[in-house]
Amino acid sequence: MRALPVLDAPKANRADPRSVRLSLTDRCDLACVYCRPDKRDGYFEETLDLAAFTALLRGLHAGGVRRVRITGGEPLLSPLVVDAVRAIRDVGFEDVALTTNATRLSRLAEPLLEAGLQRLNVSLDTLDETRFERITRGGKLATVLAGIEAMVALPFAEKKLNVVVVRGENDDELESLTRFAWARGITPRFLEVMAIGEGANLSHKVVSYAEQRARLAHLLEDDRPERDLDRGPARYVRARKAFGPQRVGFITGTTDTYCDGCDRLRVAADGTLRPCLAKNEGVSAADEAARGDVEAVRRRLTEAWEMKPDGETFRGCTEPSAREVSIRKIGG
């Protein structure tokens, strides 16, 4: 039996800020077990209006950011989501993407495409209705599947399926989810549970990249995983020739981290610039954005970026602050 190809070694140094994950809202209509403790935790009292949001975008662009992914919470809950996509396009960013749970995608997919959305990721952890309801604490699988079909019917430049693999919950569905995605021209990506927020309580349920890869070995070539140029932390492996020009992505936030070379910053829905997903710290640019002060926003970006830690923040992360991080509040 051939040895499992190793992951790419992380790059030696931290990059400059090129990419942001921008949260439009910290609200979500699901409460996934690895993300939220329950449906009763609080929300931000204030989020940015469209004018402030646009000023924020201009400041980020002036600071060198070129790629924006809209996140949440659930971004499709925001009444600004279509206008936000249009604003990102109009400011001149190279790449406009969005991640959603797809509960509202069936009616918003076309307006988002028309506004300029290029790439779309849908989060789906199971194809079993009962499991879906348990993992999401009450969600309805049918609404998500309808959203996925709406995405498939439209010419987005890239369509992906994000799956958080949780031992004992959905780790027996890797093949079925892969085949489901491939049949629709979607690239599946499997994520390890990360040791932050609610995930810090689920370390015993992590399914490692090595185990995930082994379970899909009959579908995949024995290639070394490769990253897309300038496209985030996922590493991709080609499907065997019998399955055509497909591939599978793996995101290893726990067993083999991707911190070195990170060019990403997160913007929370309240305008806080957060340099690291694993750190409960950041710099607010809300007042500067509300004033329309683009240069001040750019300076805030520089300040936040200087706070970014070096090295592998996730590996063996045991800091108490990691448990306090809310993925929902800082943009996933």
CSV table of C-alpha atoms in Angstrom, one decimal:
chain,number,residue,atom,x,y,z
A,1,MET,CA,0.0,0.0,0.0
A,2,ARG,CA,1.4,3.4,-1.0
A,3,ALA,CA,2.1,5.9,1.7
A,4,LEU,CA,-0.3,8.8,2.0
A,5,PRO,CA,1.1,11.9,0.2
A,6,VAL,CA,2.1,14.6,2.7
A,7,LEU,CA,0.6,18.0,2.8
A,8,ASP,CA,2.6,21.0,1.4
A,9,ALA,CA,4.9,22.5,3.9
A,10,PRO,CA,3.6,25.9,5.1
A,11,LYS,CA,5.3,29.0,3.7
A,12,ALA,CA,8.0,30.5,5.7
A,13,ASN,CA,6.6,33.9,6.4
A,14,ARG,CA,3.3,35.8,6.8
A,15,ALA,CA,2.1,37.4,3.6
A,16,ASP,CA,0.6,40.9,3.1
A,17,PRO,CA,-3.1,41.3,3.5
A,18,ARG,CA,-4.7,40.3,0.2
A,19,SER,CA,-7.9,38.6,1.3
A,20,VAL,CA,-10.8,39.4,3.7
A,21,ARG,CA,-13.7,37.4,5.0
A,22,LEU,CA,-16.3,40.1,5.5
A,23,SER,CA,-19.3,39.4,7.8
A,24,LEU,CA,-22.5,41.2,6.9
A,25,THR,CA,-24.4,39.9,9.9
A,26,ASP,CA,-23.6,37.7,12.9
A,27,ARG,CA,-27.2,36.4,12.8
A,28,CYS,CA,-27.8,32.8,11.6
A,29,ASP,CA,-31.0,30.8,11.2
A,30,LEU,CA,-29.2,27.6,12.1
A,31,ALA,CA,-27.2,26.6,15.2
A,32,CYS,CA,-24.7,24.0,14.2
A,33,VAL,CA,-23.1,22.0,17.0
A,34,TYR,CA,-19.5,23.0,16.2
A,35,CYS,CA,-20.3,26.7,15.8
A,36,ARG,CA,-23.0,28.0,18.2
A,37,PRO,CA,-23.7,26.9,21.8
A,38,ASP,CA,-27.4,27.3,21.3
A,39,LYS,CA,-29.9,29.7,19.7
A,40,ARG,CA,-30.0,32.1,22.6
A,41,ASP,CA,-26.6,33.8,22.5
A,42,GLY,CA,-26.5,37.5,21.7
A,43,TYR,CA,-26.0,39.5,18.6
A,44,PHE,CA,-24.2,42.7,17.7
A,45,GLU,CA,-26.5,45.7,18.4
A,46,GLU,CA,-25.1,47.6,15.5
A,47,THR,CA,-23.9,46.6,12.0
A,48,LEU,CA,-22.6,48.8,9.2
A,49,ASP,CA,-25.1,50.4,6.8
A,50,LEU,CA,-24.4,50.4,3.0
A,51,ALA,CA,-22.5,53.7,3.0
A,52,ALA,CA,-20.2,52.7,5.8
A,53,PHE,CA,-19.8,49.3,4.3
A,54,THR,CA,-18.7,50.9,1.0
A,55,ALA,CA,-16.2,53.2,2.8
A,56,LEU,CA,-14.8,50.2,4.6
A,57,LEU,CA,-14.4,48.4,1.3
A,58,ARG,CA,-12.6,51.4,-0.2
A,59,GLY,CA,-10.2,51.5,2.7
A,60,LEU,CA,-9.5,47.8,2.5
A,61,HIS,CA,-8.8,48.1,-1.3
A,62,ALA,CA,-6.5,51.1,-0.7
A,63,GLY,CA,-4.6,48.9,1.8
A,64,GLY,CA,-3.9,46.2,-0.8
A,65,VAL,CA,-6.8,43.8,-0.3
A,66,ARG,CA,-8.0,42.3,-3.6
A,67,ARG,CA,-10.3,39.4,-2.7
A,68,VAL,CA,-13.5,39.5,-0.6
A,69,ARG,CA,-15.6,36.7,0.6
A,70,ILE,CA,-18.9,37.6,2.2
A,71,THR,CA,-19.7,35.5,5.3
A,72,GLY,CA,-21.8,35.7,8.5
A,73,GLY,CA,-23.5,34.5,10.5
A,74,GLU,CA,-25.6,33.7,7.5
A,75,PRO,CA,-25.1,36.5,5.0
A,76,LEU,CA,-28.3,35.9,3.1
A,77,LEU,CA,-30.2,37.1,6.2
A,78,SER,CA,-28.8,40.5,5.6
A,79,PRO,CA,-31.1,42.8,3.6
A,80,LEU,CA,-27.8,44.4,2.2
A,81,VAL,CA,-26.4,41.2,0.7
A,82,VAL,CA,-27.1,41.9,-3.0
A,83,ASP,CA,-26.1,45.6,-2.7
A,84,ALA,CA,-23.0,44.5,-0.8
A,85,VAL,CA,-21.9,42.2,-3.7
A,86,ARG,CA,-22.5,45.0,-6.1
A,87,ALA,CA,-20.5,47.4,-4.0
A,88,ILE,CA,-17.6,45.0,-3.8
A,89,ARG,CA,-17.6,44.6,-7.6
A,90,ASP,CA,-17.9,48.4,-8.1
A,91,VAL,CA,-14.9,49.2,-5.8
A,92,GLY,CA,-12.8,47.0,-8.0
A,93,PHE,CA,-11.9,43.9,-6.1
A,94,GLU,CA,-10.5,41.0,-8.2
A,95,ASP,CA,-12.6,38.3,-6.6
A,96,VAL,CA,-16.1,38.4,-5.1
A,97,ALA,CA,-17.2,35.2,-3.3
A,98,LEU,CA,-19.8,34.2,-0.7
A,99,THR,CA,-20.3,31.4,1.8
A,100,THR,CA,-23.9,30.4,2.8
A,101,ASN,CA,-25.9,27.7,4.4
A,102,ALA,CA,-28.2,28.0,1.4
A,103,THR,CA,-31.5,28.1,3.3
A,104,ARG,CA,-32.4,31.3,1.4
A,105,LEU,CA,-30.3,30.7,-1.7
A,106,SER,CA,-33.1,29.4,-4.0
A,107,ARG,CA,-34.5,32.9,-4.3
A,108,LEU,CA,-31.3,34.9,-4.0
A,109,ALA,CA,-28.9,33.0,-6.3
A,110,GLU,CA,-29.9,34.8,-9.5
A,111,PRO,CA,-29.9,38.3,-8.0
A,112,LEU,CA,-26.4,37.6,-6.5
A,113,LEU,CA,-25.1,36.4,-9.8
A,114,GLU,CA,-26.5,39.5,-11.6
A,115,ALA,CA,-24.9,41.7,-8.9
A,116,GLY,CA,-21.5,40.3,-9.7
A,117,LEU,CA,-20.9,37.3,-7.4
A,118,GLN,CA,-18.3,35.1,-9.0
A,119,ARG,CA,-17.9,32.2,-6.6
A,120,LEU,CA,-20.2,30.5,-4.2
A,121,ASN,CA,-19.7,28.0,-1.4
A,122,VAL,CA,-22.5,26.1,0.3
A,123,SER,CA,-22.1,24.5,3.8
A,124,LEU,CA,-23.7,21.1,4.0
A,125,ASP,CA,-22.6,18.4,6.4
A,126,THR,CA,-25.0,15.6,5.7
A,127,LEU,CA,-27.5,14.3,3.2
A,128,ASP,CA,-29.6,12.6,5.9
A,129,GLU,CA,-32.6,14.7,7.0
A,130,THR,CA,-32.6,13.5,10.6
A,131,ARG,CA,-28.9,14.1,11.0
A,132,PHE,CA,-29.2,17.5,9.4
A,133,GLU,CA,-31.9,18.5,11.8
A,134,ARG,CA,-29.7,17.3,14.7
A,135,ILE,CA,-26.4,18.9,13.6
A,136,THR,CA,-28.1,22.2,12.8
A,137,ARG,CA,-30.5,22.1,15.8
A,138,GLY,CA,-33.7,22.3,13.8
A,139,GLY,CA,-32.7,23.1,10.2
A,140,LYS,CA,-34.6,21.6,7.2
A,141,LEU,CA,-32.5,19.8,4.7
A,142,ALA,CA,-35.0,20.3,1.8
A,143,THR,CA,-34.5,24.1,1.8
A,144,VAL,CA,-30.7,23.7,1.5
A,145,LEU,CA,-31.0,21.2,-1.3
A,146,ALA,CA,-33.3,23.6,-3.1
A,147,GLY,CA,-30.7,26.3,-2.7
A,148,ILE,CA,-27.9,24.0,-4.1
A,149,GLU,CA,-30.0,23.2,-7.1
A,150,ALA,CA,-30.5,26.9,-7.8
A,151,MET,CA,-26.8,27.4,-7.6
A,152,VAL,CA,-26.1,24.5,-10.0
A,153,ALA,CA,-28.5,26.0,-12.5
A,154,LEU,CA,-26.6,29.3,-12.8
A,155,PRO,CA,-23.2,30.0,-14.3
A,156,PHE,CA,-21.2,30.9,-11.2
A,157,ALA,CA,-17.4,30.7,-12.0
A,158,GLU,CA,-16.9,28.3,-9.1
A,159,LYS,CA,-19.2,26.2,-6.9
A,160,LYS,CA,-18.0,24.4,-3.8
A,161,LEU,CA,-19.5,22.4,-1.0
A,162,ASN,CA,-18.1,22.8,2.5
A,163,VAL,CA,-18.4,19.8,4.9
A,164,VAL,CA,-17.3,19.9,8.5
A,165,VAL,CA,-16.5,16.3,9.4
A,166,VAL,CA,-17.5,15.4,12.9
A,167,ARG,CA,-16.8,11.9,14.2
A,168,GLY,CA,-20.0,10.0,15.0
A,169,GLU,CA,-22.1,12.5,13.2
A,170,ASN,CA,-21.3,12.5,9.5
A,171,ASP,CA,-17.9,10.8,9.0
A,172,ASP,CA,-19.5,7.9,7.3
A,173,GLU,CA,-20.9,10.2,4.5
A,174,LEU,CA,-17.6,11.4,2.9
A,175,GLU,CA,-18.1,9.3,-0.2
A,176,SER,CA,-21.8,10.0,-0.6
A,177,LEU,CA,-21.2,13.8,-0.2
A,178,THR,CA,-18.4,13.6,-2.7
A,179,ARG,CA,-20.5,11.8,-5.3
A,180,PHE,CA,-23.4,14.2,-4.6
A,181,ALA,CA,-21.2,17.2,-5.3
A,182,TRP,CA,-19.4,15.7,-8.3
A,183,ALA,CA,-22.7,14.8,-10.0
A,184,ARG,CA,-23.6,18.5,-9.9
A,185,GLY,CA,-20.3,20.0,-11.0
A,186,ILE,CA,-19.5,21.1,-7.4
A,187,THR,CA,-16.1,20.6,-5.7
A,188,PRO,CA,-16.5,19.1,-2.2
A,189,ARG,CA,-14.2,20.3,0.6
A,190,PHE,CA,-13.8,18.5,3.9
A,191,LEU,CA,-12.9,20.5,7.0
A,192,GLU,CA,-11.5,19.3,10.2
A,193,VAL,CA,-13.2,20.5,13.4
A,194,MET,CA,-11.1,23.4,14.6
A,195,ALA,CA,-10.3,23.9,18.3
A,196,ILE,CA,-12.0,27.3,18.6
A,197,GLY,CA,-15.3,28.4,20.0
A,198,GLU,CA,-17.7,25.4,20.3
A,199,GLY,CA,-15.1,23.3,18.3
A,200,ALA,CA,-12.8,23.5,21.3
A,201,ASN,CA,-15.2,21.2,23.1
A,202,LEU,CA,-15.1,18.7,20.2
A,203,SER,CA,-11.5,17.7,20.0
A,204,HIS,CA,-12.5,14.0,20.5
A,205,LYS,CA,-14.6,14.2,17.4
A,206,VAL,CA,-11.9,15.5,15.0
A,207,VAL,CA,-11.5,13.3,11.9
A,208,SER,CA,-8.0,14.0,10.6
A,209,TYR,CA,-7.0,14.7,7.0
A,210,ALA,CA,-5.2,11.4,6.9
A,211,GLU,CA,-8.3,9.5,7.9
A,212,GLN,CA,-10.5,11.5,5.5
A,213,ARG,CA,-8.1,10.9,2.6
A,214,ALA,CA,-7.9,7.2,3.4
A,215,ARG,CA,-11.7,6.8,3.3
A,216,LEU,CA,-11.7,8.4,-0.1
A,217,ALA,CA,-8.6,6.7,-1.5
A,218,HIS,CA,-10.6,4.6,-4.0
A,219,LEU,CA,-11.9,7.9,-5.6
A,220,LEU,CA,-8.7,9.9,-5.6
A,221,GLU,CA,-5.4,9.8,-7.3
A,222,ASP,CA,-2.3,9.3,-5.1
A,223,ASP,CA,-1.2,12.9,-5.8
A,224,ARG,CA,0.4,15.3,-3.4
A,225,PRO,CA,-2.4,17.8,-2.5
A,226,GLU,CA,-2.0,21.2,-4.1
A,227,ARG,CA,-3.3,24.7,-3.2
A,228,ASP,CA,-5.0,26.9,-5.7
A,229,LEU,CA,-2.9,30.0,-6.3
A,230,ASP,CA,-4.0,32.8,-4.0
A,231,ARG,CA,-7.2,30.9,-3.0
A,232,GLY,CA,-7.1,30.2,0.7
A,233,PRO,CA,-6.1,27.2,2.9
A,234,ALA,CA,-7.6,24.3,1.0
A,235,ARG,CA,-5.4,21.7,-0.6
A,236,TYR,CA,-6.9,19.7,-3.5
A,237,VAL,CA,-6.5,16.2,-4.8
A,238,ARG,CA,-7.6,15.0,-8.3
A,239,ALA,CA,-10.2,12.4,-8.8
A,240,ARG,CA,-9.2,9.1,-10.5
A,241,LYS,CA,-9.6,9.2,-14.2
A,242,ALA,CA,-12.8,7.2,-14.2
A,243,PHE,CA,-14.5,10.1,-12.4
A,244,GLY,CA,-13.5,12.8,-14.9
A,245,PRO,CA,-12.0,16.2,-14.1
A,246,GLN,CA,-13.1,16.3,-10.6
A,247,ARG,CA,-11.3,17.0,-7.3
A,248,VAL,CA,-11.7,17.1,-3.6
A,249,GLY,CA,-10.4,19.7,-1.2
A,250,PHE,CA,-9.2,19.3,2.4
A,251,ILE,CA,-8.9,22.0,5.0
A,252,THR,CA,-6.7,21.0,7.9
A,253,GLY,CA,-7.3,23.5,10.6
A,254,THR,CA,-6.3,21.1,13.4
A,255,THR,CA,-3.8,18.4,12.3
A,256,ASP,CA,-1.7,20.4,9.8
A,257,THR,CA,-2.3,24.1,10.1
A,258,TYR,CA,-2.1,26.7,7.3
A,259,CYS,CA,-1.1,29.8,9.4
A,260,ASP,CA,2.2,30.5,7.9
A,261,GLY,CA,1.8,32.4,4.6
A,262,CYS,CA,-1.7,33.5,5.6
A,263,ASP,CA,-2.8,36.6,3.8
A,264,ARG,CA,-6.3,36.8,5.3
A,265,LEU,CA,-8.1,39.1,7.7
A,266,ARG,CA,-11.6,39.0,9.0
A,267,VAL,CA,-14.1,41.8,9.3
A,268,ALA,CA,-16.9,41.3,11.8
A,269,ALA,CA,-20.3,42.7,11.2
A,270,ASP,CA,-19.7,45.5,13.7
A,271,GLY,CA,-16.7,46.8,11.7
A,272,THR,CA,-14.0,45.1,13.8
A,273,LEU,CA,-10.9,44.0,11.8
A,274,ARG,CA,-9.7,40.7,13.2
A,275,PRO,CA,-6.3,39.5,12.2
A,276,CYS,CA,-6.6,35.8,13.2
A,277,LEU,CA,-9.5,33.4,13.5
A,278,ALA,CA,-8.0,31.8,16.6
A,279,LYS,CA,-7.5,35.1,18.5
A,280,ASN,CA,-10.3,37.0,20.2
A,281,GLU,CA,-8.8,40.4,19.4
A,282,GLY,CA,-9.0,43.1,16.8
A,283,VAL,CA,-9.2,46.7,15.8
A,284,SER,CA,-12.5,48.6,15.2
A,285,ALA,CA,-12.9,50.6,12.0
A,286,ALA,CA,-16.6,51.2,12.5
A,287,ASP,CA,-16.3,54.9,13.3
A,288,GLU,CA,-13.9,55.6,10.5
A,289,ALA,CA,-16.2,53.8,8.0
A,290,ALA,CA,-19.3,55.6,9.3
A,291,ARG,CA,-17.5,59.0,8.7
A,292,GLY,CA,-16.5,57.8,5.2
A,293,ASP,CA,-12.8,58.3,6.0
A,294,VAL,CA,-11.2,55.8,3.6
A,295,GLU,CA,-7.6,56.7,4.6
A,296,ALA,CA,-8.4,56.2,8.3
A,297,VAL,CA,-9.9,52.7,7.4
A,298,ARG,CA,-6.7,51.9,5.6
A,299,ARG,CA,-4.6,52.9,8.6
A,300,ARG,CA,-6.8,50.6,10.8
A,301,LEU,CA,-6.1,47.8,8.4
A,302,THR,CA,-2.4,48.3,8.8
A,303,GLU,CA,-2.8,48.4,12.6
A,304,ALA,CA,-4.8,45.2,12.6
A,305,TRP,CA,-2.4,43.4,10.3
A,306,GLU,CA,0.5,44.3,12.6
A,307,MET,CA,-1.3,42.3,15.4
A,308,LYS,CA,-1.4,39.2,13.3
A,309,PRO,CA,0.5,36.4,15.0
A,310,ASP,CA,3.3,34.5,13.4
A,311,GLY,CA,3.5,30.7,13.3
A,312,GLU,CA,1.0,28.0,13.7
A,313,THR,CA,-1.8,29.4,15.9
A,314,PHE,CA,-4.1,26.5,15.6
A,315,ARG,CA,-1.8,23.6,16.3
A,316,GLY,CA,-2.2,22.5,19.8
A,317,CYS,CA,-4.2,25.6,20.6
A,318,THR,CA,-5.1,25.4,24.3
A,319,GLU,CA,-5.5,29.1,25.1
A,320,PRO,CA,-8.7,30.0,27.0
A,321,SER,CA,-9.3,32.8,24.5
A,322,ALA,CA,-9.7,30.2,21.8
A,323,ARG,CA,-12.9,28.9,23.5
A,324,GLU,CA,-14.2,32.5,23.7
A,325,VAL,CA,-14.0,33.0,19.9
A,326,SER,CA,-17.3,33.0,18.1
A,327,ILE,CA,-16.9,31.9,14.5
A,328,ARG,CA,-20.4,33.3,13.8
A,329,LYS,CA,-19.4,36.8,15.1
A,330,ILE,CA,-16.0,37.1,13.3
A,331,GLY,CA,-16.9,35.9,9.9
A,332,GLY,CA,-16.1,32.2,9.8
